[in-house]
Amino acid sequence: MIDLGSGAGLPGIVMAMLLPDAEIILLEPMARRVAFLEECVRLLGLRNAAVYRGRAEEAAGRLVTDVVTARAVAPLERLAGMAAALVRPGGLVLAMKGAGAQQEIARARPVLDRLGARDVMVVHAGSGKVSPPPTVVRFTVGPGGPPGSPPGDQHAGSRRDA
């Protein structure tokens, strides 16, 4: 998993703690935040977490994963392309968003279609367990079909509790 724009390490550090058998990459461009993340990884003894300094655009082609997470990185229309460049075809993007998630999906629709995004939906993660549950835009990345073909987005804009 790559936590894109990891910042303070959310959700990447937490995922590394909860999933000790998963490899977690904390991708962050800012030196001060990288130093903080490296210290957290060291103090917590997270052998499954690695910190990489850089931007998504620079890491594209060098880092590839099954899942990309992002929290407070960019609007979905920009974030979708950054995340898609880091995830394998058929991989999952989980973008923590706020109450305007449906509107972000609508604005990002041309980009999502171009990327071949499938199963685009808003998920309320931890619904019934945490209050308020985080709002997450979830989608699967291509492989994209031929230009002009529908990306197979059967759940666009639907809501699902997880």
Short mmCIF file of N, CA and C in Angstrom, two decimals, residues 66-145:
data_model
loop_
_atom_site.label_atom_id
_atom_site.label_comp_id
_atom_site.label_asym_id
_atom_site.label_seq_id
_atom_site.Cartn_x
_atom_site.Cartn_y
_atom_site.Cartn_z
N ASP A 66 -0.81 -2.27 -4.91
CA ASP A 66 -2.19 -2.74 -5.10
C ASP A 66 -3.22 -1.74 -4.58
N VAL A 67 -2.82 -0.93 -3.57
CA VAL A 67 -3.74 0.01 -2.94
C VAL A 67 -3.03 1.34 -2.72
N VAL A 68 -3.70 2.43 -3.06
CA VAL A 68 -3.22 3.78 -2.75
C VAL A 68 -4.25 4.45 -1.87
N THR A 69 -3.78 5.02 -0.76
CA THR A 69 -4.65 5.82 0.10
C THR A 69 -4.20 7.27 0.02
N ALA A 70 -5.13 8.18 0.27
CA ALA A 70 -4.80 9.60 0.29
C ALA A 70 -5.78 10.32 1.20
N ARG A 71 -5.24 11.29 1.94
CA ARG A 71 -6.06 12.10 2.83
C ARG A 71 -5.58 13.53 2.72
N ALA A 72 -6.47 14.42 2.31
CA ALA A 72 -6.17 15.85 2.21
C ALA A 72 -4.99 16.15 1.30
N VAL A 73 -4.96 15.51 0.13
CA VAL A 73 -3.86 15.70 -0.81
C VAL A 73 -4.22 16.71 -1.88
N ALA A 74 -5.34 16.50 -2.56
CA ALA A 74 -5.74 17.35 -3.68
C ALA A 74 -7.20 17.05 -4.01
N PRO A 75 -7.84 17.94 -4.78
CA PRO A 75 -9.19 17.60 -5.27
C PRO A 75 -9.13 16.32 -6.08
N LEU A 76 -10.22 15.57 -6.09
CA LEU A 76 -10.27 14.27 -6.74
C LEU A 76 -9.87 14.33 -8.21
N GLU A 77 -10.21 15.42 -8.90
CA GLU A 77 -9.87 15.50 -10.32
C GLU A 77 -8.35 15.52 -10.55
N ARG A 78 -7.56 16.00 -9.58
CA ARG A 78 -6.09 15.92 -9.66
C ARG A 78 -5.57 14.66 -9.00
N LEU A 79 -6.13 14.32 -7.86
CA LEU A 79 -5.68 13.16 -7.09
C LEU A 79 -5.82 11.85 -7.86
N ALA A 80 -6.89 11.70 -8.62
CA ALA A 80 -7.16 10.45 -9.33
C ALA A 80 -6.00 10.07 -10.24
N GLY A 81 -5.48 11.02 -10.99
CA GLY A 81 -4.35 10.74 -11.89
C GLY A 81 -3.08 10.41 -11.15
N MET A 82 -2.82 11.14 -10.05
CA MET A 82 -1.63 10.86 -9.25
C MET A 82 -1.68 9.44 -8.68
N ALA A 83 -2.83 9.08 -8.12
CA ALA A 83 -2.99 7.76 -7.49
C ALA A 83 -2.95 6.66 -8.54
N ALA A 84 -3.62 6.87 -9.67
CA ALA A 84 -3.67 5.85 -10.71
C ALA A 84 -2.28 5.53 -11.25
N ALA A 85 -1.38 6.51 -11.23
CA ALA A 85 -0.02 6.28 -11.73
C ALA A 85 0.81 5.40 -10.78
N LEU A 86 0.30 5.18 -9.57
CA LEU A 86 1.02 4.39 -8.57
C LEU A 86 0.41 3.02 -8.32
N VAL A 87 -0.77 2.77 -8.86
CA VAL A 87 -1.48 1.53 -8.57
C VAL A 87 -1.49 0.63 -9.80
N ARG A 88 -1.38 -0.67 -9.56
CA ARG A 88 -1.45 -1.66 -10.65
C ARG A 88 -2.84 -1.64 -11.28
N PRO A 89 -2.95 -2.03 -12.55
CA PRO A 89 -4.29 -2.18 -13.14
C PRO A 89 -5.11 -3.14 -12.29
N GLY A 90 -6.31 -2.74 -11.98
CA GLY A 90 -7.17 -3.53 -11.10
C GLY A 90 -6.99 -3.18 -9.64
N GLY A 91 -6.04 -2.27 -9.35
CA GLY A 91 -5.79 -1.85 -7.97
C GLY A 91 -6.83 -0.87 -7.48
N LEU A 92 -6.74 -0.59 -6.19
CA LEU A 92 -7.77 0.18 -5.49
C LEU A 92 -7.22 1.52 -5.03
N VAL A 93 -8.03 2.57 -5.19
CA VAL A 93 -7.71 3.89 -4.66
C VAL A 93 -8.75 4.23 -3.61
N LEU A 94 -8.28 4.65 -2.43
CA LEU A 94 -9.14 5.05 -1.32
C LEU A 94 -8.76 6.47 -0.93
N ALA A 95 -9.64 7.42 -1.26
CA ALA A 95 -9.37 8.84 -1.00
C ALA A 95 -10.33 9.35 0.07
N MET A 96 -9.78 9.70 1.23
CA MET A 96 -10.60 10.24 2.30
C MET A 96 -11.03 11.65 1.90
N LYS A 97 -12.34 11.86 1.90
CA LYS A 97 -12.91 13.14 1.47
C LYS A 97 -13.95 13.57 2.49
N GLY A 98 -14.48 14.76 2.32
CA GLY A 98 -15.48 15.28 3.23
C GLY A 98 -16.89 15.13 2.69
N ALA A 99 -17.76 15.98 3.21
CA ALA A 99 -19.18 15.91 2.86
C ALA A 99 -19.44 16.16 1.37
N GLY A 100 -18.51 16.82 0.69
CA GLY A 100 -18.69 17.12 -0.73
C GLY A 100 -18.17 16.04 -1.66
N ALA A 101 -18.03 14.81 -1.18
CA ALA A 101 -17.45 13.73 -1.99
C ALA A 101 -18.22 13.48 -3.28
N GLN A 102 -19.54 13.50 -3.21
CA GLN A 102 -20.34 13.26 -4.43
C GLN A 102 -20.07 14.33 -5.47
N GLN A 103 -19.95 15.58 -5.03
CA GLN A 103 -19.68 16.68 -5.96
C GLN A 103 -18.28 16.55 -6.55
N GLU A 104 -17.32 16.08 -5.74
CA GLU A 104 -15.96 15.86 -6.26
C GLU A 104 -15.97 14.78 -7.34
N ILE A 105 -16.75 13.73 -7.13
CA ILE A 105 -16.85 12.67 -8.14
C ILE A 105 -17.41 13.26 -9.43
N ALA A 106 -18.45 14.07 -9.33
CA ALA A 106 -19.05 14.67 -10.52
C ALA A 106 -18.04 15.54 -11.27
N ARG A 107 -17.28 16.37 -10.55
CA ARG A 107 -16.28 17.23 -11.19
C ARG A 107 -15.14 16.41 -11.79
N ALA A 108 -14.81 15.29 -11.17
CA ALA A 108 -13.69 14.45 -11.63
C ALA A 108 -14.10 13.43 -12.68
N ARG A 109 -15.37 13.36 -13.01
CA ARG A 109 -15.86 12.32 -13.92
C ARG A 109 -15.06 12.22 -15.21
N PRO A 110 -14.72 13.33 -15.91
CA PRO A 110 -13.93 13.17 -17.15
C PRO A 110 -12.57 12.51 -16.90
N VAL A 111 -11.91 12.85 -15.82
CA VAL A 111 -10.61 12.25 -15.49
C VAL A 111 -10.79 10.78 -15.13
N LEU A 112 -11.79 10.48 -14.31
CA LEU A 112 -12.06 9.10 -13.91
C LEU A 112 -12.35 8.23 -15.13
N ASP A 113 -13.14 8.77 -16.06
CA ASP A 113 -13.46 8.02 -17.28
C ASP A 113 -12.20 7.77 -18.11
N ARG A 114 -11.36 8.81 -18.24
CA ARG A 114 -10.13 8.67 -19.03
C ARG A 114 -9.20 7.62 -18.42
N LEU A 115 -9.19 7.53 -17.08
CA LEU A 115 -8.35 6.56 -16.38
C LEU A 115 -8.94 5.14 -16.40
N GLY A 116 -10.18 5.02 -16.85
CA GLY A 116 -10.83 3.72 -16.83
C GLY A 116 -11.24 3.32 -15.42
N ALA A 117 -11.52 4.31 -14.56
CA ALA A 117 -11.92 4.01 -13.18
C ALA A 117 -13.25 3.26 -13.18
N ARG A 118 -13.30 2.22 -12.34
CA ARG A 118 -14.51 1.40 -12.23
C ARG A 118 -14.99 1.43 -10.79
N ASP A 119 -16.26 1.12 -10.62
CA ASP A 119 -16.85 0.96 -9.29
C ASP A 119 -16.60 2.18 -8.41
N VAL A 120 -16.76 3.37 -8.98
CA VAL A 120 -16.56 4.60 -8.22
C VAL A 120 -17.73 4.77 -7.26
N MET A 121 -17.40 4.91 -5.97
CA MET A 121 -18.47 5.06 -4.98
C MET A 121 -17.98 5.80 -3.76
N VAL A 122 -18.94 6.33 -3.01
CA VAL A 122 -18.66 6.93 -1.71
C VAL A 122 -18.95 5.87 -0.66
N VAL A 123 -17.98 5.66 0.22
CA VAL A 123 -18.10 4.68 1.29
C VAL A 123 -17.99 5.41 2.62
N HIS A 124 -18.84 5.06 3.56
CA HIS A 124 -18.75 5.60 4.91
C HIS A 124 -18.07 4.54 5.76
N ALA A 125 -16.75 4.64 5.85
CA ALA A 125 -15.94 3.61 6.51
C ALA A 125 -16.18 3.62 8.01
N GLY A 126 -16.43 2.46 8.57
CA GLY A 126 -16.64 2.34 10.00
C GLY A 126 -18.01 2.79 10.45
N SER A 127 -18.95 2.87 9.52
CA SER A 127 -20.31 3.30 9.86
C SER A 127 -20.86 2.41 10.97
N GLY A 128 -21.37 3.04 12.03
CA GLY A 128 -21.89 2.29 13.16
C GLY A 128 -20.83 1.99 14.21
N LYS A 129 -19.55 2.24 13.86
CA LYS A 129 -18.45 1.97 14.79
C LYS A 129 -17.77 3.25 15.25
N VAL A 130 -17.67 4.23 14.35
CA VAL A 130 -17.11 5.53 14.69
C VAL A 130 -18.09 6.61 14.27
N SER A 131 -18.05 7.72 14.98
CA SER A 131 -18.99 8.80 14.68
C SER A 131 -18.24 10.13 14.66
N PRO A 132 -18.33 10.82 13.57
CA PRO A 132 -18.93 10.42 12.30
C PRO A 132 -17.97 9.52 11.52
N PRO A 133 -18.52 8.64 10.71
CA PRO A 133 -17.63 7.76 9.92
C PRO A 133 -16.92 8.57 8.83
N PRO A 134 -15.66 8.25 8.57
CA PRO A 134 -14.95 8.95 7.48
C PRO A 134 -15.61 8.67 6.13
N THR A 135 -15.64 9.70 5.31
CA THR A 135 -16.18 9.59 3.96
C THR A 135 -15.02 9.30 3.02
N VAL A 136 -15.12 8.20 2.28
CA VAL A 136 -14.04 7.76 1.41
C VAL A 136 -14.57 7.58 -0.01
N VAL A 137 -13.87 8.15 -0.98
CA VAL A 137 -14.16 7.86 -2.38
C VAL A 137 -13.30 6.66 -2.74
N ARG A 138 -13.96 5.63 -3.23
CA ARG A 138 -13.30 4.36 -3.54
C ARG A 138 -13.49 4.06 -5.02
N PHE A 139 -12.38 3.68 -5.70
CA PHE A 139 -12.53 3.23 -7.09
C PHE A 139 -11.39 2.29 -7.45
N THR A 140 -11.66 1.48 -8.46
CA THR A 140 -10.69 0.55 -9.01
C THR A 140 -10.13 1.17 -10.28
N VAL A 141 -8.83 1.06 -10.46
CA VAL A 141 -8.17 1.65 -11.63
C VAL A 141 -8.16 0.67 -12.78
N GLY A 142 -8.51 1.15 -14.02
CA GLY A 142 -8.52 0.42 -15.28
C GLY A 142 -8.08 -1.02 -15.19
N PRO A 143 -7.73 -1.75 -16.15
CA PRO A 143 -7.27 -1.27 -17.43
C PRO A 143 -8.39 -0.60 -18.23
N GLY A 144 -8.03 0.51 -18.83
CA GLY A 144 -9.01 1.25 -19.62
C GLY A 144 -9.29 0.55 -20.93
N GLY A 145 -10.50 0.71 -21.41
CA GLY A 145 -10.87 0.15 -22.70
C GLY A 145 -10.45 1.10 -23.82
#
